[in-house]
mmCIF file with all atom_site columns, C-alpha atoms in Angstrom:
data_model
loop_
_atom_site.group_PDB
_atom_site.id
_atom_site.type_symbol
_atom_site.label_atom_id
_atom_site.label_alt_id
_atom_site.label_comp_id
_atom_site.label_asym_id
_atom_site.label_entity_id
_atom_site.label_seq_id
_atom_site.pdbx_PDB_ins_code
_atom_site.Cartn_x
_atom_site.Cartn_y
_atom_site.Cartn_z
_atom_site.occupancy
_atom_site.B_iso_or_equiv
_atom_site.pdbx_formal_charge
_atom_site.auth_seq_id
_atom_site.auth_comp_id
_atom_site.auth_asym_id
_atom_site.auth_atom_id
_atom_site.pdbx_PDB_model_num
ATOM 1   C CA . MET A 1 1   ? 171.501 -148.110 -200.545 1.00 52.00 ? 1   MET A CA 1
ATOM 2   C CA . TRP A 1 2   ? 168.956 -148.895 -197.824 1.00 55.00 ? 2   TRP A CA 1
ATOM 3   C CA . SER A 1 3   ? 170.084 -149.082 -194.229 1.00 57.00 ? 3   SER A CA 1
ATOM 4   C CA . PRO A 1 4   ? 167.707 -149.930 -191.390 1.00 64.00 ? 4   PRO A CA 1
ATOM 5   C CA . ASP A 1 5   ? 167.011 -147.257 -188.850 1.00 71.00 ? 5   ASP A CA 1
ATOM 6   C CA . ARG A 1 6   ? 166.848 -147.921 -185.126 1.00 71.00 ? 6   ARG A CA 1
ATOM 7   C CA . ARG A 1 7   ? 163.039 -148.377 -185.016 1.00 74.00 ? 7   ARG A CA 1
ATOM 8   C CA . THR A 1 8   ? 163.077 -150.959 -187.790 1.00 71.00 ? 8   THR A CA 1
ATOM 9   C CA . LEU A 1 9   ? 165.815 -152.891 -186.058 1.00 61.00 ? 9   LEU A CA 1
ATOM 10  C CA . LEU A 1 10  ? 163.994 -152.822 -182.694 1.00 66.00 ? 10  LEU A CA 1
ATOM 11  C CA . ALA A 1 11  ? 160.724 -153.916 -184.296 1.00 70.00 ? 11  ALA A CA 1
ATOM 12  C CA . ALA A 1 12  ? 162.448 -156.820 -186.034 1.00 64.00 ? 12  ALA A CA 1
ATOM 13  C CA . CYS A 1 13  ? 164.176 -157.901 -182.810 1.00 62.00 ? 13  CYS A CA 1
ATOM 14  C CA . GLY A 1 14  ? 160.874 -157.676 -180.913 1.00 62.00 ? 14  GLY A CA 1
ATOM 15  C CA . ALA A 1 15  ? 159.093 -159.801 -183.506 1.00 60.00 ? 15  ALA A CA 1
ATOM 16  C CA . LEU A 1 16  ? 161.838 -162.415 -183.396 1.00 57.00 ? 16  LEU A CA 1
ATOM 17  C CA . ALA A 1 17  ? 161.775 -162.495 -179.594 1.00 57.00 ? 17  ALA A CA 1
ATOM 18  C CA . LEU A 1 18  ? 158.004 -163.028 -179.541 1.00 54.00 ? 18  LEU A CA 1
ATOM 19  C CA . ALA A 1 19  ? 158.208 -165.734 -182.181 1.00 53.00 ? 19  ALA A CA 1
ATOM 20  C CA . GLY A 1 20  ? 160.909 -167.508 -180.208 1.00 54.00 ? 20  GLY A CA 1
ATOM 21  C CA . CYS A 1 21  ? 159.018 -167.505 -176.908 1.00 59.00 ? 21  CYS A CA 1
ATOM 22  C CA . GLY A 1 22  ? 155.917 -169.236 -178.257 1.00 58.00 ? 22  GLY A CA 1
ATOM 23  C CA . PHE A 1 23  ? 153.728 -166.119 -178.083 1.00 58.00 ? 23  PHE A CA 1
ATOM 24  C CA . THR A 1 24  ? 150.238 -166.758 -179.438 1.00 59.00 ? 24  THR A CA 1
ATOM 25  C CA . PRO A 1 25  ? 147.632 -163.991 -179.686 1.00 61.00 ? 25  PRO A CA 1
ATOM 26  C CA . ALA A 1 26  ? 144.811 -164.713 -177.239 1.00 62.00 ? 26  ALA A CA 1
ATOM 27  C CA . TYR A 1 27  ? 142.119 -164.375 -179.906 1.00 59.00 ? 27  TYR A CA 1
ATOM 28  C CA . GLY A 1 28  ? 144.185 -165.869 -182.728 1.00 58.00 ? 28  GLY A CA 1
ATOM 29  C CA . PRO A 1 29  ? 143.504 -169.278 -184.310 1.00 55.00 ? 29  PRO A CA 1
ATOM 30  C CA . GLN A 1 30  ? 145.532 -171.179 -181.699 1.00 57.00 ? 30  GLN A CA 1
ATOM 31  C CA . GLY A 1 31  ? 144.820 -168.739 -178.848 1.00 64.00 ? 31  GLY A CA 1
ATOM 32  C CA . GLY A 1 32  ? 142.809 -169.833 -175.843 1.00 68.00 ? 32  GLY A CA 1
ATOM 33  C CA . GLY A 1 33  ? 140.590 -166.762 -176.032 1.00 71.00 ? 33  GLY A CA 1
ATOM 34  C CA . GLN A 1 34  ? 138.540 -168.336 -178.814 1.00 80.00 ? 34  GLN A CA 1
ATOM 35  C CA . LYS A 1 35  ? 137.259 -170.878 -176.268 1.00 85.00 ? 35  LYS A CA 1
ATOM 36  C CA . LEU A 1 36  ? 135.717 -168.095 -174.199 1.00 91.00 ? 36  LEU A CA 1
ATOM 37  C CA . LEU A 1 37  ? 133.998 -165.998 -176.869 1.00 92.00 ? 37  LEU A CA 1
ATOM 38  C CA . GLY A 1 38  ? 130.254 -166.227 -176.230 1.00 92.00 ? 38  GLY A CA 1
ATOM 39  C CA . GLN A 1 39  ? 130.764 -169.219 -173.918 1.00 94.00 ? 39  GLN A CA 1
ATOM 40  C CA . ILE A 1 40  ? 130.431 -167.772 -170.404 1.00 95.00 ? 40  ILE A CA 1
ATOM 41  C CA . ALA A 1 41  ? 127.049 -167.426 -168.687 1.00 96.00 ? 41  ALA A CA 1
ATOM 42  C CA . PHE A 1 42  ? 126.346 -165.266 -165.627 1.00 94.00 ? 42  PHE A CA 1
ATOM 43  C CA . ALA A 1 43  ? 123.712 -165.055 -162.948 1.00 91.00 ? 43  ALA A CA 1
ATOM 44  C CA . ASP A 1 44  ? 121.421 -162.059 -163.344 1.00 92.00 ? 44  ASP A CA 1
ATOM 45  C CA . PRO A 1 45  ? 123.063 -158.956 -161.878 1.00 95.00 ? 45  PRO A CA 1
ATOM 46  C CA . ASP A 1 46  ? 121.822 -158.105 -158.400 1.00 94.00 ? 46  ASP A CA 1
ATOM 47  C CA . SER A 1 47  ? 123.264 -154.596 -158.169 1.00 95.00 ? 47  SER A CA 1
ATOM 48  C CA . PRO A 1 48  ? 124.260 -151.700 -160.421 1.00 96.00 ? 48  PRO A CA 1
ATOM 49  C CA . ASP A 1 49  ? 127.929 -152.657 -159.905 1.00 96.00 ? 49  ASP A CA 1
ATOM 50  C CA . ALA A 1 50  ? 127.244 -156.252 -160.972 1.00 97.00 ? 50  ALA A CA 1
ATOM 51  C CA . TYR A 1 51  ? 125.423 -154.986 -164.059 1.00 97.00 ? 51  TYR A CA 1
ATOM 52  C CA . LEU A 1 52  ? 128.383 -152.796 -165.084 1.00 97.00 ? 52  LEU A CA 1
ATOM 53  C CA . TYR A 1 53  ? 130.820 -155.651 -164.422 1.00 98.00 ? 53  TYR A CA 1
ATOM 54  C CA . ILE A 1 54  ? 128.863 -158.208 -166.476 1.00 97.00 ? 54  ILE A CA 1
ATOM 55  C CA . ARG A 1 55  ? 128.224 -155.693 -169.263 1.00 97.00 ? 55  ARG A CA 1
ATOM 56  C CA . ARG A 1 56  ? 131.971 -155.137 -169.625 1.00 97.00 ? 56  ARG A CA 1
ATOM 57  C CA . ILE A 1 57  ? 132.739 -158.853 -169.788 1.00 96.00 ? 57  ILE A CA 1
ATOM 58  C CA . GLU A 1 58  ? 130.017 -159.322 -172.403 1.00 96.00 ? 58  GLU A CA 1
ATOM 59  C CA . GLU A 1 59  ? 131.426 -156.397 -174.408 1.00 96.00 ? 59  GLU A CA 1
ATOM 60  C CA . ARG A 1 60  ? 134.796 -158.119 -174.587 1.00 95.00 ? 60  ARG A CA 1
ATOM 61  C CA . LEU A 1 61  ? 133.846 -161.803 -174.709 1.00 94.00 ? 61  LEU A CA 1
ATOM 62  C CA . GLY A 1 62  ? 130.341 -161.662 -176.149 1.00 94.00 ? 62  GLY A CA 1
ATOM 63  C CA . ARG A 1 63  ? 126.999 -162.633 -174.688 1.00 94.00 ? 63  ARG A CA 1
ATOM 64  C CA . ALA A 1 64  ? 126.663 -166.310 -173.845 1.00 93.00 ? 64  ALA A CA 1
ATOM 65  C CA . ALA A 1 65  ? 124.683 -168.502 -176.179 1.00 85.00 ? 65  ALA A CA 1
ATOM 66  C CA . PRO A 1 66  ? 122.040 -170.792 -174.657 1.00 90.00 ? 66  PRO A CA 1
ATOM 67  C CA . GLY A 1 67  ? 123.764 -173.860 -173.242 1.00 91.00 ? 67  GLY A CA 1
ATOM 68  C CA . ALA A 1 68  ? 127.072 -172.070 -172.713 1.00 94.00 ? 68  ALA A CA 1
ATOM 69  C CA . PRO A 1 69  ? 129.672 -174.504 -171.319 1.00 95.00 ? 69  PRO A CA 1
ATOM 70  C CA . TYR A 1 70  ? 130.986 -172.160 -168.606 1.00 95.00 ? 70  TYR A CA 1
ATOM 71  C CA . ARG A 1 71  ? 129.485 -170.088 -165.803 1.00 96.00 ? 71  ARG A CA 1
ATOM 72  C CA . LEU A 1 72  ? 131.315 -167.265 -164.063 1.00 97.00 ? 72  LEU A CA 1
ATOM 73  C CA . ASP A 1 73  ? 130.356 -166.712 -160.433 1.00 97.00 ? 73  ASP A CA 1
ATOM 74  C CA . THR A 1 74  ? 131.651 -163.439 -159.028 1.00 97.00 ? 74  THR A CA 1
ATOM 75  C CA . SER A 1 75  ? 131.434 -161.712 -155.687 1.00 97.00 ? 75  SER A CA 1
ATOM 76  C CA . LEU A 1 76  ? 132.041 -157.954 -155.871 1.00 98.00 ? 76  LEU A CA 1
ATOM 77  C CA . LYS A 1 77  ? 132.986 -155.889 -152.847 1.00 97.00 ? 77  LYS A CA 1
ATOM 78  C CA . THR A 1 78  ? 133.666 -152.162 -152.671 1.00 97.00 ? 78  THR A CA 1
ATOM 79  C CA . GLU A 1 79  ? 134.706 -149.898 -149.856 1.00 96.00 ? 79  GLU A CA 1
ATOM 80  C CA . THR A 1 80  ? 135.356 -146.196 -149.709 1.00 94.00 ? 80  THR A CA 1
ATOM 81  C CA . SER A 1 81  ? 137.700 -144.099 -147.638 1.00 92.00 ? 81  SER A CA 1
ATOM 82  C CA . GLY A 1 82  ? 138.277 -140.386 -147.407 1.00 89.00 ? 82  GLY A CA 1
ATOM 83  C CA . HIS A 1 83  ? 141.627 -138.928 -148.398 1.00 83.00 ? 83  HIS A CA 1
ATOM 84  C CA . GLY A 1 84  ? 142.558 -135.308 -148.188 1.00 78.00 ? 84  GLY A CA 1
ATOM 85  C CA . SER A 1 85  ? 140.696 -132.825 -146.088 1.00 76.00 ? 85  SER A CA 1
ATOM 86  C CA . LEU A 1 86  ? 140.277 -129.129 -145.615 1.00 77.00 ? 86  LEU A CA 1
ATOM 87  C CA . ALA A 1 87  ? 141.028 -127.169 -142.465 1.00 77.00 ? 87  ALA A CA 1
ATOM 88  C CA . ASP A 1 88  ? 137.353 -127.470 -141.491 1.00 79.00 ? 88  ASP A CA 1
ATOM 89  C CA . GLY A 1 89  ? 137.565 -131.277 -141.649 1.00 74.00 ? 89  GLY A CA 1
ATOM 90  C CA . ASN A 1 90  ? 135.599 -131.775 -144.891 1.00 82.00 ? 90  ASN A CA 1
ATOM 91  C CA . THR A 1 91  ? 136.924 -134.588 -147.084 1.00 84.00 ? 91  THR A CA 1
ATOM 92  C CA . THR A 1 92  ? 138.063 -133.497 -150.547 1.00 89.00 ? 92  THR A CA 1
ATOM 93  C CA . ARG A 1 93  ? 138.893 -136.833 -152.151 1.00 92.00 ? 93  ARG A CA 1
ATOM 94  C CA . ILE A 1 94  ? 137.291 -140.262 -151.883 1.00 93.00 ? 94  ILE A CA 1
ATOM 95  C CA . ARG A 1 95  ? 139.112 -143.481 -152.729 1.00 95.00 ? 95  ARG A CA 1
ATOM 96  C CA . VAL A 1 96  ? 137.013 -146.470 -153.853 1.00 97.00 ? 96  VAL A CA 1
ATOM 97  C CA . ILE A 1 97  ? 138.628 -149.885 -153.561 1.00 97.00 ? 97  ILE A CA 1
ATOM 98  C CA . GLY A 1 98  ? 137.023 -152.867 -155.265 1.00 98.00 ? 98  GLY A CA 1
ATOM 99  C CA . THR A 1 99  ? 137.632 -156.595 -155.127 1.00 98.00 ? 99  THR A CA 1
ATOM 100 C CA . ALA A 1 100 ? 136.267 -159.259 -157.464 1.00 98.00 ? 100 ALA A CA 1
ATOM 101 C CA . THR A 1 101 ? 136.425 -162.863 -156.261 1.00 98.00 ? 101 THR A CA 1
ATOM 102 C CA . PHE A 1 102 ? 135.558 -165.176 -159.136 1.00 98.00 ? 102 PHE A CA 1
ATOM 103 C CA . THR A 1 103 ? 135.110 -168.832 -159.997 1.00 98.00 ? 103 THR A CA 1
ATOM 104 C CA . LEU A 1 104 ? 134.765 -170.139 -163.533 1.00 97.00 ? 104 LEU A CA 1
ATOM 105 C CA . ARG A 1 105 ? 132.681 -173.308 -163.420 1.00 96.00 ? 105 ARG A CA 1
ATOM 106 C CA . ASP A 1 106 ? 131.701 -176.040 -165.813 1.00 95.00 ? 106 ASP A CA 1
ATOM 107 C CA . ALA A 1 107 ? 128.019 -175.232 -166.419 1.00 94.00 ? 107 ALA A CA 1
ATOM 108 C CA . VAL A 1 108 ? 126.993 -178.904 -166.452 1.00 94.00 ? 108 VAL A CA 1
ATOM 109 C CA . THR A 1 109 ? 129.014 -180.450 -163.606 1.00 95.00 ? 109 THR A CA 1
ATOM 110 C CA . ASN A 1 110 ? 129.434 -177.258 -161.538 1.00 95.00 ? 110 ASN A CA 1
ATOM 111 C CA . GLU A 1 111 ? 133.132 -178.161 -161.174 1.00 96.00 ? 111 GLU A CA 1
ATOM 112 C CA . ALA A 1 112 ? 135.381 -175.173 -160.419 1.00 96.00 ? 112 ALA A CA 1
ATOM 113 C CA . LEU A 1 113 ? 137.782 -174.793 -163.336 1.00 96.00 ? 113 LEU A CA 1
ATOM 114 C CA . THR A 1 114 ? 139.661 -171.763 -162.063 1.00 95.00 ? 114 THR A CA 1
ATOM 115 C CA . THR A 1 115 ? 139.291 -169.366 -159.176 1.00 97.00 ? 115 THR A CA 1
ATOM 116 C CA . GLY A 1 116 ? 140.917 -166.141 -158.176 1.00 97.00 ? 116 GLY A CA 1
ATOM 117 C CA . ASN A 1 117 ? 140.498 -162.615 -156.988 1.00 96.00 ? 117 ASN A CA 1
ATOM 118 C CA . THR A 1 118 ? 141.669 -159.253 -158.143 1.00 97.00 ? 118 THR A CA 1
ATOM 119 C CA . SER A 1 119 ? 141.390 -155.750 -156.855 1.00 97.00 ? 119 SER A CA 1
ATOM 120 C CA . SER A 1 120 ? 141.762 -152.208 -158.058 1.00 97.00 ? 120 SER A CA 1
ATOM 121 C CA . PHE A 1 121 ? 141.015 -148.691 -156.933 1.00 97.00 ? 121 PHE A CA 1
ATOM 122 C CA . THR A 1 122 ? 139.962 -145.330 -158.242 1.00 96.00 ? 122 THR A CA 1
ATOM 123 C CA . GLY A 1 123 ? 138.993 -142.025 -156.719 1.00 95.00 ? 123 GLY A CA 1
ATOM 124 C CA . TYR A 1 124 ? 136.972 -138.884 -157.160 1.00 93.00 ? 124 TYR A CA 1
ATOM 125 C CA . SER A 1 125 ? 136.870 -135.325 -155.914 1.00 92.00 ? 125 SER A CA 1
ATOM 126 C CA . THR A 1 126 ? 134.196 -133.987 -153.599 1.00 91.00 ? 126 THR A CA 1
ATOM 127 C CA . THR A 1 127 ? 135.040 -130.299 -154.009 1.00 87.00 ? 127 THR A CA 1
ATOM 128 C CA . GLY A 1 128 ? 132.387 -129.468 -156.601 1.00 84.00 ? 128 GLY A CA 1
ATOM 129 C CA . SER A 1 129 ? 128.658 -129.044 -156.242 1.00 91.00 ? 129 SER A CA 1
ATOM 130 C CA . THR A 1 130 ? 126.504 -131.851 -154.864 1.00 93.00 ? 130 THR A CA 1
ATOM 131 C CA . ALA A 1 131 ? 125.447 -132.821 -158.389 1.00 95.00 ? 131 ALA A CA 1
ATOM 132 C CA . ALA A 1 132 ? 129.074 -132.798 -159.599 1.00 93.00 ? 132 ALA A CA 1
ATOM 133 C CA . THR A 1 133 ? 130.160 -134.951 -156.657 1.00 92.00 ? 133 THR A CA 1
ATOM 134 C CA . GLN A 1 134 ? 127.363 -137.458 -157.308 1.00 94.00 ? 134 GLN A CA 1
ATOM 135 C CA . ALA A 1 135 ? 128.296 -137.630 -160.998 1.00 96.00 ? 135 ALA A CA 1
ATOM 136 C CA . ALA A 1 136 ? 131.964 -138.111 -160.077 1.00 94.00 ? 136 ALA A CA 1
ATOM 137 C CA . GLU A 1 137 ? 131.002 -140.905 -157.668 1.00 94.00 ? 137 GLU A CA 1
ATOM 138 C CA . ARG A 1 138 ? 128.953 -142.741 -160.331 1.00 96.00 ? 138 ARG A CA 1
ATOM 139 C CA . ASP A 1 139 ? 131.772 -142.344 -162.853 1.00 96.00 ? 139 ASP A CA 1
ATOM 140 C CA . ALA A 1 140 ? 134.336 -143.702 -160.362 1.00 96.00 ? 140 ALA A CA 1
ATOM 141 C CA . GLU A 1 141 ? 132.143 -146.731 -159.605 1.00 97.00 ? 141 GLU A CA 1
ATOM 142 C CA . GLU A 1 142 ? 131.773 -147.452 -163.319 1.00 97.00 ? 142 GLU A CA 1
ATOM 143 C CA . ARG A 1 143 ? 135.529 -147.089 -163.924 1.00 97.00 ? 143 ARG A CA 1
ATOM 144 C CA . LEU A 1 144 ? 136.199 -149.473 -161.054 1.00 98.00 ? 144 LEU A CA 1
ATOM 145 C CA . MET A 1 145 ? 133.847 -152.148 -162.395 1.00 98.00 ? 145 MET A CA 1
ATOM 146 C CA . LEU A 1 146 ? 135.451 -151.863 -165.859 1.00 98.00 ? 146 LEU A CA 1
ATOM 147 C CA . MET A 1 147 ? 138.915 -152.271 -164.350 1.00 98.00 ? 147 MET A CA 1
ATOM 148 C CA . LEU A 1 148 ? 137.856 -155.289 -162.298 1.00 98.00 ? 148 LEU A CA 1
ATOM 149 C CA . ALA A 1 149 ? 136.140 -156.929 -165.276 1.00 98.00 ? 149 ALA A CA 1
ATOM 150 C CA . ASP A 1 150 ? 139.183 -156.347 -167.498 1.00 97.00 ? 150 ASP A CA 1
ATOM 151 C CA . ARG A 1 151 ? 141.470 -157.891 -164.874 1.00 98.00 ? 151 ARG A CA 1
ATOM 152 C CA . VAL A 1 152 ? 139.233 -160.941 -164.501 1.00 97.00 ? 152 VAL A CA 1
ATOM 153 C CA . ILE A 1 153 ? 139.138 -161.361 -168.285 1.00 96.00 ? 153 ILE A CA 1
ATOM 154 C CA . ASP A 1 154 ? 142.935 -161.172 -168.395 1.00 95.00 ? 154 ASP A CA 1
ATOM 155 C CA . ARG A 1 155 ? 143.146 -163.909 -165.765 1.00 95.00 ? 155 ARG A CA 1
ATOM 156 C CA . LEU A 1 156 ? 140.657 -166.074 -167.664 1.00 95.00 ? 156 LEU A CA 1
ATOM 157 C CA . LEU A 1 157 ? 142.581 -165.632 -170.910 1.00 93.00 ? 157 LEU A CA 1
ATOM 158 C CA . LEU A 1 158 ? 145.721 -166.903 -169.188 1.00 90.00 ? 158 LEU A CA 1
ATOM 159 C CA . VAL A 1 159 ? 144.062 -170.242 -168.393 1.00 91.00 ? 159 VAL A CA 1
ATOM 160 C CA . ALA A 1 160 ? 141.691 -170.474 -171.372 1.00 88.00 ? 160 ALA A CA 1
ATOM 161 C CA . ALA A 1 161 ? 143.905 -172.799 -173.413 1.00 83.00 ? 161 ALA A CA 1
ATOM 162 C CA . ASP A 1 162 ? 143.848 -175.346 -170.556 1.00 81.00 ? 162 ASP A CA 1
ATOM 163 C CA . LEU A 1 163 ? 140.052 -175.378 -170.130 1.00 83.00 ? 163 LEU A CA 1
ATOM 164 C CA . PRO A 1 164 ? 138.107 -178.487 -171.160 1.00 82.00 ? 164 PRO A CA 1
ATOM 165 C CA . GLN A 1 165 ? 135.973 -178.251 -174.267 1.00 72.00 ? 165 GLN A CA 1
#
């Protein structure tokens, strides 16, 4: 005779809970994410950070088709601070904090449909060679832009179902 184990029971309860709360997958047939796929245009990137940020959004939501109904305006800001130091005063760890302030606009009317900001941070070590430190810095900047882009996408997906067609 079959008897459910604990994992099966938890999975079934989880599925029932999600079904009861009105959960809809963002990219599913009724999900708001479908409205955003290939529908958001950007200004040309004006910095390496902006390029990485836009590239990540296009990876997840697709490149905008000509005449896309939405435009995403974003202001990116980063700042660094030293953390950790040696007895001689040399910094051993750098923290990079980034903020993305964004506005999703109707591409035709320029009306702001949603606005917001998000921030994140990452860090890197400066204890290696000069080349290793420079590589670590570039990697940290890229990680930060990916995190910011992912957070902005998450925020857009939350309001996507309410956007006008």
